[in-house]
Amino acid sequence: MLGQMQDKPLLISSLLEHAERFHPNVEIVTRTAEGPIHRCNWRELGQRSRRLALALQKKGVRQGSMVATLATNTYRHLELYFAVMGIGAVLHTINPRLSPAHLEYIVNHAEDEMLFFDLAFAPSVEKLQSRLPTVKRFYALGDQESVEAVAPAIRDFAGYETLFADTPADPSFTWPQFDERLASTLCYTSGTTGNPKGVLYSHRSTVLHNQVISLSDSLGSSADATILLVVPLFHVNAWGLPYAAAMTGAKLVLPGPHLDGESIYALLRDERVTLAAGVPTIWQMLFQYVDANGLKPREELCLKDAVVGGSAAPRMMIERFDRDFGTFLLHAWGMTEMSPLGVVCRLLPKHAGLSAEQRYDIQMKQGRAVYGVQLKIVGEEGQRLPHDGKASGRLMVSGPWIVARYFKGDGGLLDSEGFFDTGDIATIDADGYVMLVDRSKDVIKSGGEWISSIDLENAAVGCPGIAMAAVIALPHPKWQERPLLICVKKPGAEVDKATVLAYLDGKIAKWWTPDDVVFVESLPLTATGKLYKLGLRQAFKDYPLPG
Ligand code: ADP
């Protein structure tokens, strides 16, 4: 027998409608590219999004049309989120840091019809436009004045604000209702190996994911929260937080292109941010700014939780947030293919009496599965491994916001139980806490055993004088592979191989000790701010290990 409840589709437009109706005056604050702060609220964002939706329909955008953005975190980008998805078109958020070849590949692969870009990216769009035949219209995001001042030489081009000038508000406009399984957003993985692959989210998967990330035991969003999105709107929908903010009526703070320590610190302080989200590299920059200026974040800020994901959070980051900021580092793990949230590291009631050091031990773990996500770890033959905190295997996931097949892909992604292979190696303990050992392609296979590059890097960045560290595997005649540690020094620091190895002594298993330590000026990062291991492996492929 079927239930007899109303069959209302779960649509992204309903989140905005809710924010507009129940939290109309809550602010959305943007640090604009030009510098000044722009303020609007959920009511105005709702009004502008509806007007933009009408304008897009007038320009021929239909259900299923692909509309691309090449943009940082601003209220205009957020308007596009709600306007495009609200009418059943698909928002394809592109990472502007991708190489021109990858940009060209994904716009053509997605068959984008319109491309909206921050004015700062006009030069790359100018260069690429002739190789983007599917794009019928290009729009620059910015004030009309700034757009006219730059006047990019781009065919079929206009300023974003002209869409509003040409389309008066229509009070009779309501968001169309359609099947919740329709596609809403398209995100490509960063393609560190081969061409990027597209993940196509639906309204249903997005709304379900959003309800779970908003829970207080998860990332947590609420009407008294102020959320700073350092994580870009082009990186897996800013981890879903813009939707969570709309659903719960949180205040949103968007840094535009300004991600340096000084700008982030000012937003945290001036906007009274309670929850911020970003990858570890962002927080490292913030710490450097705090140190260089002798600031007192614990006194000046009210940051309750800092969500850290995308790469492992080093212990020293957890400790610094706790000690100097009074902030809980909320470690989370997921990926583009998972919308992205899979696990989040909150403490359990039984952890209440732990010492700070014991808490940090737990916070180093990526966390426990949120409702809706099923996890398993499997061995070489696909057999399930025990959740004992010791056995490590490939981490597999399933759930309603996890990819079933790649965009225009052939399928065949899932195992016989419907699980997706994340490409990560992990342990899961008896409480369900997942601890990532490594990405399967980054783990170092030495003498038939695994060395975790993540653990080694985390240990190395704790060494005084070391700003950043990366560990890669180099081929070895006897052990198959051995670790090479590549470090960047803090400005003015006196540190050498012997100091680093002495520091690591006792903190890692003896046989994990890197065979060599080299120092470089900087480490290459991927388009999402992670260590670009593939690039490092290429750069050091002929490096002779001592002995
Ligand atoms: P990209 O391809 O740009 O790296 P994703 O964000 O999809 O994009 O990357 C997901 C991967 O990032 C995961 O499979 C995992 O290897 C890594 N990752 C994400 N969160 C964490 C974390 N908290 N700790 C360690 N690794 C993480």
Coordinates of C-alpha atoms and ligand atoms in Angstrom, one line a residue:
M1 CA 0.0 0.0 0.0
L2 CA 1.4 3.4 -0.9
G3 CA 1.4 6.2 1.7
Q4 CA -1.1 8.9 1.1
M5 CA 1.0 12.0 1.7
Q6 CA 1.4 14.9 -0.8
D7 CA 3.9 14.2 -3.5
K8 CA 5.7 17.5 -3.6
P9 CA 9.0 17.6 -5.5
L10 CA 12.1 18.5 -3.6
L11 CA 13.2 21.6 -5.6
I12 CA 16.1 24.0 -5.0
S13 CA 13.8 27.0 -5.6
S14 CA 11.9 26.0 -2.5
L15 CA 15.0 26.8 -0.4
L16 CA 15.2 30.3 -1.7
E17 CA 11.4 30.8 -1.3
H18 CA 11.7 29.8 2.3
A19 CA 14.6 32.1 3.0
E20 CA 12.8 35.0 1.3
R21 CA 9.6 34.4 3.2
F22 CA 10.9 33.7 6.7
H23 CA 14.3 35.3 6.8
P24 CA 13.9 38.3 4.4
N25 CA 16.2 40.7 6.2
V26 CA 19.1 38.4 6.8
E27 CA 22.1 39.6 5.0
I28 CA 24.2 38.3 2.2
V29 CA 27.5 40.1 2.3
T30 CA 30.0 40.2 -0.6
R31 CA 33.5 41.6 -0.7
T32 CA 33.4 42.7 -4.4
A33 CA 36.3 42.3 -6.8
E34 CA 36.6 46.1 -6.8
G35 CA 37.0 46.0 -3.0
P36 CA 34.0 47.6 -1.3
I37 CA 31.5 45.5 0.6
H38 CA 28.1 44.9 -1.0
R39 CA 25.1 44.0 1.2
C40 CA 21.8 42.6 0.2
N41 CA 19.4 40.2 2.0
W42 CA 17.4 37.0 1.2
R43 CA 14.4 39.1 0.1
E44 CA 16.4 41.1 -2.5
L45 CA 18.3 38.0 -3.6
G46 CA 15.0 36.2 -4.1
Q47 CA 13.6 39.2 -6.1
R48 CA 16.7 39.5 -8.3
S49 CA 16.9 35.7 -8.9
R50 CA 13.3 35.6 -10.1
R51 CA 13.9 38.6 -12.4
L52 CA 17.1 36.9 -13.7
A53 CA 15.1 33.7 -14.3
L54 CA 12.7 35.6 -16.5
A55 CA 15.5 37.3 -18.3
L56 CA 17.2 33.9 -19.0
Q57 CA 13.9 32.4 -20.3
K58 CA 13.6 35.4 -22.6
K59 CA 17.1 34.7 -23.9
G60 CA 16.0 31.1 -24.7
V61 CA 17.2 29.2 -21.6
R62 CA 15.0 26.2 -21.2
Q63 CA 14.8 23.1 -19.0
G64 CA 18.0 21.2 -19.5
S65 CA 19.9 24.1 -21.0
M66 CA 23.5 24.3 -19.9
V67 CA 24.6 27.6 -18.3
A68 CA 28.2 28.0 -17.2
T69 CA 29.8 30.2 -14.7
L70 CA 33.5 31.0 -14.3
A71 CA 33.3 33.0 -11.2
T72 CA 34.3 33.6 -7.6
N73 CA 32.0 33.8 -4.5
T74 CA 29.7 36.8 -5.0
Y75 CA 26.0 37.6 -4.7
R76 CA 25.7 37.6 -8.5
H77 CA 27.0 34.1 -8.7
L78 CA 24.5 33.1 -6.0
E79 CA 21.7 34.7 -8.0
L80 CA 22.7 32.6 -11.0
Y81 CA 22.6 29.5 -8.8
F82 CA 19.0 30.0 -7.9
A83 CA 17.8 31.5 -11.2
V84 CA 19.3 28.9 -13.5
M85 CA 18.4 25.9 -11.3
G86 CA 15.0 27.4 -10.5
I87 CA 13.8 27.2 -14.1
G88 CA 15.1 23.6 -14.6
A89 CA 18.3 24.6 -16.5
V90 CA 21.7 23.2 -15.4
L91 CA 24.3 25.4 -13.8
H92 CA 27.8 24.3 -14.8
T93 CA 30.2 25.8 -12.3
I94 CA 33.7 25.9 -13.7
N95 CA 36.9 26.2 -11.7
P96 CA 38.7 29.3 -13.2
R97 CA 42.0 27.9 -12.1
L98 CA 41.8 25.0 -14.5
S99 CA 44.3 25.1 -17.4
P100 CA 43.0 26.6 -20.7
A101 CA 43.0 23.1 -22.3
H102 CA 40.8 21.7 -19.5
L103 CA 38.5 24.8 -19.7
E104 CA 38.0 24.3 -23.4
Y105 CA 37.5 20.6 -22.9
I106 CA 34.8 20.9 -20.3
V107 CA 32.8 23.7 -21.9
N108 CA 32.6 21.7 -25.1
H109 CA 32.0 18.5 -23.3
A110 CA 29.1 20.0 -21.3
E111 CA 27.9 21.9 -24.5
D112 CA 27.4 25.1 -22.5
E113 CA 25.0 27.6 -24.1
M114 CA 25.8 30.6 -22.0
L115 CA 28.9 31.6 -20.1
F116 CA 28.9 34.0 -17.2
F117 CA 32.3 35.1 -16.0
D118 CA 33.9 37.5 -13.5
L119 CA 35.4 40.5 -15.3
A120 CA 38.8 39.4 -14.0
F121 CA 38.6 36.3 -16.2
A122 CA 37.8 38.3 -19.4
P123 CA 41.4 37.8 -20.8
S124 CA 41.1 34.0 -20.7
V125 CA 37.6 34.1 -22.1
E126 CA 38.8 36.4 -24.9
K127 CA 41.5 33.9 -25.8
L128 CA 39.2 30.8 -25.6
Q129 CA 36.0 32.1 -27.2
S130 CA 36.7 31.0 -30.8
R131 CA 37.1 27.4 -29.5
L132 CA 33.8 27.4 -27.7
P133 CA 31.3 26.9 -30.5
T134 CA 28.3 25.9 -28.3
V135 CA 28.4 29.1 -26.3
K136 CA 25.8 31.5 -27.8
R137 CA 26.1 34.3 -25.3
F138 CA 28.8 35.6 -22.9
Y139 CA 28.1 37.8 -19.9
A140 CA 30.5 39.6 -17.7
L141 CA 29.7 39.7 -14.0
G142 CA 30.2 43.1 -12.6
D143 CA 28.8 46.6 -12.4
Q144 CA 27.8 47.9 -15.9
E145 CA 30.3 50.7 -15.4
S146 CA 33.2 48.3 -14.7
V147 CA 32.2 46.1 -17.6
E148 CA 32.1 49.1 -20.0
A149 CA 35.5 50.2 -18.7
V150 CA 37.1 46.9 -19.5
A151 CA 35.0 46.3 -22.7
P152 CA 36.3 42.8 -23.5
A153 CA 36.6 41.9 -27.2
I154 CA 34.2 38.9 -27.0
R155 CA 31.6 38.0 -29.5
D156 CA 27.9 37.9 -28.5
F157 CA 28.9 39.7 -25.3
A158 CA 27.0 41.8 -22.7
G159 CA 27.2 42.9 -19.1
Y160 CA 25.2 40.9 -16.6
E161 CA 23.3 43.9 -15.3
T162 CA 21.8 44.5 -18.8
L163 CA 19.7 41.4 -18.2
F164 CA 18.0 43.3 -15.3
A165 CA 17.7 46.5 -17.2
D166 CA 15.9 44.7 -20.0
T167 CA 13.6 42.7 -17.7
P168 CA 11.2 44.4 -15.3
A169 CA 10.2 42.5 -12.3
D170 CA 7.0 40.4 -12.8
P171 CA 5.1 40.0 -9.6
S172 CA 3.1 37.1 -11.1
F173 CA 6.3 35.0 -11.7
T174 CA 6.4 31.8 -9.7
W175 CA 9.1 29.1 -9.8
P176 CA 8.1 26.3 -12.1
Q177 CA 7.4 22.8 -10.6
F178 CA 9.0 19.8 -12.2
D179 CA 10.4 16.4 -11.5
E180 CA 12.8 16.5 -8.5
R181 CA 15.1 14.1 -10.4
L182 CA 15.9 16.7 -13.0
A183 CA 19.6 17.8 -13.2
S184 CA 20.5 21.0 -11.3
T185 CA 24.2 21.4 -11.4
L186 CA 27.2 20.0 -13.2
C187 CA 30.7 19.9 -11.6
Y188 CA 33.8 18.4 -13.1
T189 CA 36.4 16.7 -11.0
S190 CA 39.7 18.5 -11.3
G191 CA 41.3 16.1 -13.7
T192 CA 44.6 15.6 -12.1
T193 CA 44.8 12.4 -14.0
G194 CA 43.3 12.5 -17.6
N195 CA 40.4 14.6 -18.6
P196 CA 38.0 15.9 -16.0
K197 CA 34.8 13.9 -15.4
G198 CA 31.4 15.5 -15.0
V199 CA 29.2 14.9 -12.0
L200 CA 25.5 15.8 -12.6
Y201 CA 23.6 16.5 -9.4
S202 CA 19.8 16.6 -9.3
H203 CA 17.3 18.7 -7.3
R204 CA 16.5 15.7 -5.2
S205 CA 20.1 14.8 -4.4
T206 CA 20.9 18.4 -3.6
V207 CA 17.9 19.0 -1.2
L208 CA 18.5 15.7 0.6
H209 CA 22.2 16.4 1.0
N210 CA 21.3 19.9 2.2
Q211 CA 19.0 18.7 4.9
V212 CA 21.7 16.5 6.3
I213 CA 24.6 19.0 6.2
S214 CA 22.4 21.5 8.0
L215 CA 22.0 19.3 11.1
S216 CA 23.8 20.4 14.2
D217 CA 25.7 17.1 14.4
S218 CA 26.8 17.6 10.8
L219 CA 28.2 20.9 9.4
G220 CA 25.4 22.7 11.1
S221 CA 23.5 25.7 9.8
S222 CA 20.9 27.8 11.7
A223 CA 19.2 31.1 11.8
D224 CA 21.8 32.4 14.3
A225 CA 24.7 31.3 12.1
T226 CA 26.9 33.5 10.0
I227 CA 28.6 31.4 7.4
L228 CA 31.8 32.5 5.5
L229 CA 32.2 30.6 2.3
V230 CA 35.9 30.5 1.6
V231 CA 35.3 27.3 -0.3
P232 CA 34.4 28.4 -3.8
L233 CA 30.9 28.2 -5.3
F234 CA 32.6 26.3 -8.1
H235 CA 34.0 23.6 -5.8
V236 CA 31.1 21.1 -5.4
N237 CA 28.5 23.9 -4.8
A238 CA 30.6 25.3 -1.9
W239 CA 30.1 22.0 -0.2
G240 CA 26.3 22.6 -0.2
L241 CA 26.5 25.5 2.3
P242 CA 24.7 28.1 0.2
Y243 CA 21.6 25.9 0.2
A244 CA 21.9 25.2 3.9
A245 CA 22.1 28.9 4.5
A246 CA 18.9 29.5 2.5
M247 CA 17.0 26.6 4.2
T248 CA 17.9 27.8 7.7
G249 CA 18.1 31.5 7.2
A250 CA 21.7 31.9 8.0
K251 CA 23.7 35.0 7.1
L252 CA 26.1 34.4 4.3
V253 CA 29.5 36.1 3.8
L254 CA 31.2 35.8 0.4
P255 CA 34.8 36.8 0.0
G256 CA 34.8 37.4 -3.8
P257 CA 38.3 36.9 -5.2
H258 CA 40.0 38.0 -1.9
L259 CA 41.2 34.9 -0.2
D260 CA 44.4 36.2 1.4
G261 CA 44.8 36.1 5.2
E262 CA 44.2 39.7 5.7
S263 CA 40.9 39.8 3.8
I264 CA 39.6 36.6 5.4
Y265 CA 40.5 37.8 8.9
A266 CA 38.7 41.1 8.3
L267 CA 35.6 39.3 7.2
L268 CA 35.7 36.9 10.1
R269 CA 36.0 39.9 12.5
D270 CA 33.8 42.5 10.9
E271 CA 30.9 40.2 10.0
R272 CA 31.0 38.2 13.2
V273 CA 31.3 34.9 11.4
T274 CA 30.4 31.8 13.4
L275 CA 31.1 29.1 10.7
A276 CA 33.7 29.1 8.0
A277 CA 34.6 26.5 5.4
G278 CA 37.7 26.0 3.3
V279 CA 40.6 23.8 2.4
P280 CA 43.8 23.6 4.6
T281 CA 45.9 25.9 2.4
I282 CA 43.4 28.8 3.2
W283 CA 43.8 28.4 6.9
Q284 CA 47.6 28.2 6.6
M285 CA 47.5 31.6 4.9
L286 CA 45.3 32.9 7.7
F287 CA 47.7 31.6 10.4
Q288 CA 50.6 33.3 8.7
Y289 CA 48.8 36.6 8.6
V290 CA 47.8 36.3 12.3
D291 CA 51.5 35.5 13.2
A292 CA 53.0 38.2 11.1
N293 CA 50.7 40.8 12.7
G294 CA 50.6 39.5 16.3
L295 CA 46.8 39.4 16.3
K296 CA 44.6 37.9 19.0
P297 CA 41.9 36.0 17.2
R298 CA 40.5 34.5 20.4
E299 CA 39.6 38.0 21.5
E300 CA 38.6 39.5 18.2
L301 CA 36.7 36.7 16.5
C302 CA 33.6 34.6 17.4
L303 CA 34.3 31.7 15.0
K304 CA 32.8 28.6 16.5
D305 CA 33.5 26.0 13.9
A306 CA 36.0 25.9 11.0
V307 CA 35.0 23.2 8.5
V308 CA 38.2 21.8 6.9
G309 CA 38.0 19.3 4.0
G310 CA 39.4 18.6 0.6
S311 CA 42.8 17.5 2.2
A312 CA 43.6 16.2 5.6
A313 CA 43.8 18.7 8.4
P314 CA 47.2 18.6 10.1
R315 CA 47.3 18.2 13.9
M316 CA 48.9 21.6 14.3
M317 CA 45.9 23.2 12.6
I318 CA 43.5 21.6 14.9
E319 CA 45.6 22.7 17.9
R320 CA 46.0 26.2 16.7
F321 CA 42.4 26.7 16.0
D322 CA 41.6 25.4 19.5
R323 CA 44.3 27.3 21.4
D324 CA 44.5 30.6 19.5
F325 CA 41.0 31.0 18.0
G326 CA 38.8 29.1 20.5
T327 CA 37.5 27.4 17.3
F328 CA 36.6 23.8 16.8
L329 CA 38.2 22.4 13.6
L330 CA 35.4 20.4 12.1
H331 CA 37.1 17.9 9.9
A332 CA 35.0 16.6 7.0
W333 CA 35.6 14.3 4.1
G334 CA 33.9 13.9 0.8
M335 CA 34.4 14.5 -2.9
T336 CA 32.8 15.9 -6.0
E337 CA 31.2 12.5 -6.7
M338 CA 29.5 12.7 -3.3
S339 CA 27.9 16.2 -3.4
P340 CA 30.4 16.3 -1.4
L341 CA 29.7 15.3 2.2
G342 CA 30.4 11.7 3.4
V343 CA 31.7 11.9 6.9
V344 CA 32.1 14.7 9.5
C345 CA 34.1 14.7 12.7
R346 CA 32.0 15.7 15.7
L347 CA 32.8 14.4 19.1
L348 CA 30.4 12.0 20.9
P349 CA 28.9 12.5 24.4
K350 CA 31.3 9.9 25.7
H351 CA 34.3 12.1 24.7
A352 CA 33.2 14.9 27.1
G353 CA 36.0 14.3 29.7
L354 CA 38.9 14.0 27.2
S355 CA 42.1 16.1 27.5
A356 CA 42.8 18.5 24.6
E357 CA 45.5 16.0 23.2
Q358 CA 43.0 13.2 23.3
R359 CA 40.4 15.3 21.5
Y360 CA 42.9 16.2 18.8
D361 CA 43.6 12.5 18.3
I362 CA 39.9 12.1 17.4
Q363 CA 39.7 15.4 15.3
M364 CA 42.6 14.1 13.1
K365 CA 40.1 11.5 11.9
Q366 CA 37.9 12.6 9.0
G367 CA 34.7 11.6 10.9
R368 CA 31.6 9.5 11.0
A369 CA 29.2 8.9 8.2
V370 CA 26.3 11.3 8.0
Y371 CA 22.8 9.8 7.7
G372 CA 22.2 8.7 4.1
V373 CA 25.8 7.7 3.4
Q374 CA 26.8 4.0 3.6
L375 CA 30.5 3.1 3.9
K376 CA 32.6 0.0 3.6
I377 CA 36.3 -0.7 3.3
V378 CA 37.3 -3.5 1.0
G379 CA 40.5 -5.5 0.4
E380 CA 42.3 -6.5 -2.8
E381 CA 39.6 -9.0 -3.8
G382 CA 36.7 -6.7 -2.9
Q383 CA 36.1 -8.5 0.4
R384 CA 34.7 -6.4 3.3
L385 CA 37.3 -5.6 6.0
P386 CA 36.5 -5.2 9.7
H387 CA 35.8 -1.8 11.2
D388 CA 38.4 -2.2 13.9
G389 CA 40.5 1.0 13.3
K390 CA 43.4 -1.2 12.0
A391 CA 42.4 -2.8 8.7
S392 CA 42.8 -0.4 5.9
G393 CA 41.2 -0.8 2.5
R394 CA 39.5 1.0 -0.4
L395 CA 36.8 3.2 0.9
M396 CA 33.5 2.6 -0.9
V397 CA 30.3 4.6 -0.6
S398 CA 26.7 4.5 -1.5
G399 CA 23.7 6.8 -1.0
P400 CA 21.2 9.1 -2.6
W401 CA 23.6 12.0 -3.3
I402 CA 26.4 9.8 -4.6
V403 CA 27.3 9.6 -8.3
A404 CA 25.7 6.7 -10.2
R405 CA 27.5 7.5 -13.5
Y406 CA 29.6 10.3 -14.9
F407 CA 28.0 12.8 -17.3
K408 CA 28.0 11.3 -20.8
G409 CA 29.9 8.3 -19.2
D410 CA 29.1 4.7 -19.8
G411 CA 28.1 3.6 -16.4
G412 CA 29.7 0.6 -14.8
L413 CA 31.0 2.8 -12.0
L414 CA 29.4 0.8 -9.1
D415 CA 30.2 -2.6 -7.6
S416 CA 27.7 -5.4 -7.4
E417 CA 26.3 -3.9 -4.1
G418 CA 25.9 -0.5 -5.7
F419 CA 29.0 1.1 -4.0
F420 CA 31.2 3.7 -5.6
D421 CA 35.0 3.4 -5.2
T422 CA 36.3 6.7 -3.9
G423 CA 39.9 6.0 -4.7
D424 CA 40.8 6.6 -1.1
I425 CA 42.3 4.1 1.4
A426 CA 41.0 4.3 4.9
T427 CA 40.4 2.6 8.2
I428 CA 37.1 2.7 10.1
D429 CA 37.0 2.2 13.9
A430 CA 34.4 0.6 16.1
D431 CA 32.7 4.0 16.6
G432 CA 32.5 4.4 12.9
Y433 CA 35.2 7.1 12.6
V434 CA 36.9 7.0 9.2
M435 CA 40.6 7.8 9.1
L436 CA 42.0 8.3 5.6
V437 CA 45.3 6.6 5.0
D438 CA 45.9 8.1 1.6
R439 CA 44.6 8.4 -1.9
S440 CA 45.3 5.0 -3.5
K441 CA 47.5 6.7 -6.1
D442 CA 49.5 8.6 -3.5
V443 CA 50.2 5.8 -0.9
I444 CA 53.8 4.6 -0.8
K445 CA 54.2 0.9 -1.2
S446 CA 57.4 0.0 0.7
G447 CA 58.4 -3.7 1.1
G448 CA 54.8 -4.9 0.7
E449 CA 53.4 -2.4 3.3
W450 CA 51.9 1.0 3.0
I451 CA 53.3 4.3 4.1
S452 CA 50.7 7.1 4.3
S453 CA 51.9 10.2 2.6
I454 CA 49.2 12.2 4.5
D455 CA 50.5 11.1 7.9
L456 CA 54.1 11.9 6.9
E457 CA 53.1 15.3 5.6
N458 CA 51.1 16.1 8.7
A459 CA 54.0 15.1 10.9
A460 CA 56.5 17.2 8.8
V461 CA 54.5 20.4 8.9
G462 CA 54.6 20.3 12.7
C463 CA 58.4 20.8 12.5
P464 CA 59.4 24.4 13.4
G465 CA 60.5 26.3 10.3
I466 CA 58.5 24.2 7.9
A467 CA 55.7 25.9 6.1
M468 CA 54.5 23.2 3.7
A469 CA 55.4 19.6 3.1
A470 CA 54.6 17.0 0.4
V471 CA 55.6 13.4 0.3
I472 CA 55.8 11.3 -2.9
A473 CA 56.9 7.8 -3.7
L474 CA 60.1 7.2 -5.6
P475 CA 60.9 3.8 -7.2
H476 CA 63.4 1.8 -5.1
P477 CA 65.3 -1.4 -6.3
K478 CA 64.8 -3.2 -3.0
W479 CA 61.7 -1.8 -1.3
Q480 CA 59.7 -1.1 -4.5
E481 CA 59.0 2.5 -3.4
R482 CA 60.4 4.8 -0.8
P483 CA 59.2 8.3 0.5
L484 CA 60.8 11.5 -0.6
L485 CA 59.9 14.5 1.6
I486 CA 59.7 17.9 -0.2
C487 CA 59.5 21.0 2.0
V488 CA 59.0 24.7 1.8
K489 CA 60.6 26.7 4.7
K490 CA 58.9 29.5 6.6
P491 CA 60.5 32.9 5.6
G492 CA 63.9 33.3 7.3
A493 CA 63.7 29.8 8.9
E494 CA 67.0 27.9 9.5
V495 CA 66.1 24.3 8.9
D496 CA 67.8 21.4 7.1
K497 CA 67.4 17.7 6.4
A498 CA 69.0 16.7 9.7
T499 CA 66.6 19.0 11.7
V500 CA 63.6 17.6 10.0
L501 CA 64.6 14.0 10.4
A502 CA 65.5 14.5 14.0
Y503 CA 62.1 16.1 14.5
L504 CA 60.3 13.2 12.9
D505 CA 62.2 10.7 15.0
G506 CA 59.8 9.0 17.4
K507 CA 56.8 10.6 15.8
I508 CA 56.6 8.1 12.9
A509 CA 57.5 4.4 12.5
K510 CA 61.3 4.1 11.9
W511 CA 60.8 2.5 8.5
W512 CA 58.6 5.4 7.4
T513 CA 61.5 7.8 7.7
P514 CA 61.9 9.6 4.3
D515 CA 64.9 8.5 2.4
D516 CA 65.7 12.1 1.6
V517 CA 64.4 15.6 2.3
V518 CA 64.6 18.4 -0.3
F519 CA 63.7 22.0 0.0
V520 CA 61.9 24.0 -2.7
E521 CA 60.6 27.6 -3.0
S522 CA 57.0 26.5 -3.4
L523 CA 54.8 23.5 -3.9
P524 CA 52.5 23.1 -6.9
L525 CA 48.8 23.2 -6.0
T526 CA 45.8 21.8 -8.0
A527 CA 43.0 24.0 -9.1
T528 CA 41.2 23.3 -5.8
G529 CA 44.2 24.3 -3.7
K530 CA 45.5 20.8 -2.9
L531 CA 49.1 19.5 -3.3
Y532 CA 49.5 18.6 -7.0
K533 CA 51.2 15.2 -6.4
L534 CA 51.2 14.2 -10.1
G535 CA 53.2 17.3 -11.0
L536 CA 55.6 16.6 -8.1
R537 CA 56.1 13.0 -9.2
Q538 CA 56.9 14.2 -12.7
A539 CA 59.3 16.9 -11.5
F540 CA 61.2 14.4 -9.2
K541 CA 60.9 11.3 -11.3
D542 CA 64.7 11.1 -11.9
Y543 CA 65.6 12.3 -8.4
P544 CA 68.4 10.0 -7.1
L545 CA 67.6 8.7 -3.6
P546 CA 70.8 8.5 -1.5
G547 CA 72.2 5.0 -1.4
Ligands
ADP1 P1 39.6 17.3 -6.5 O1 39.5 16.3 -7.6 O2 39.6 18.7 -6.9 O3 40.7 17.0 -5.5 P2 37.5 16.6 -4.7 O4 37.2 17.7 -3.7 O5 36.4 15.8 -5.3 O6 38.2 17.2 -5.8 O7 38.5 15.6 -4.0 C1 38.1 14.6 -3.2 C2 39.3 13.9 -2.6 O8 39.9 14.8 -1.7 C3 38.9 12.7 -1.7 O9 38.7 11.6 -2.5 C4 40.1 12.7 -0.8 O10 41.2 12.0 -1.4 C5 40.5 14.1 -0.6 N1 39.9 14.6 0.6 C6 38.8 15.2 0.8 N2 38.6 15.6 2.1 C7 39.7 15.1 2.8 C8 40.1 15.1 4.2 N3 39.4 15.6 5.1 N4 41.2 14.5 4.4 C9 42.0 13.9 3.5 N5 41.7 13.9 2.2 C10 40.5 14.5 1.8

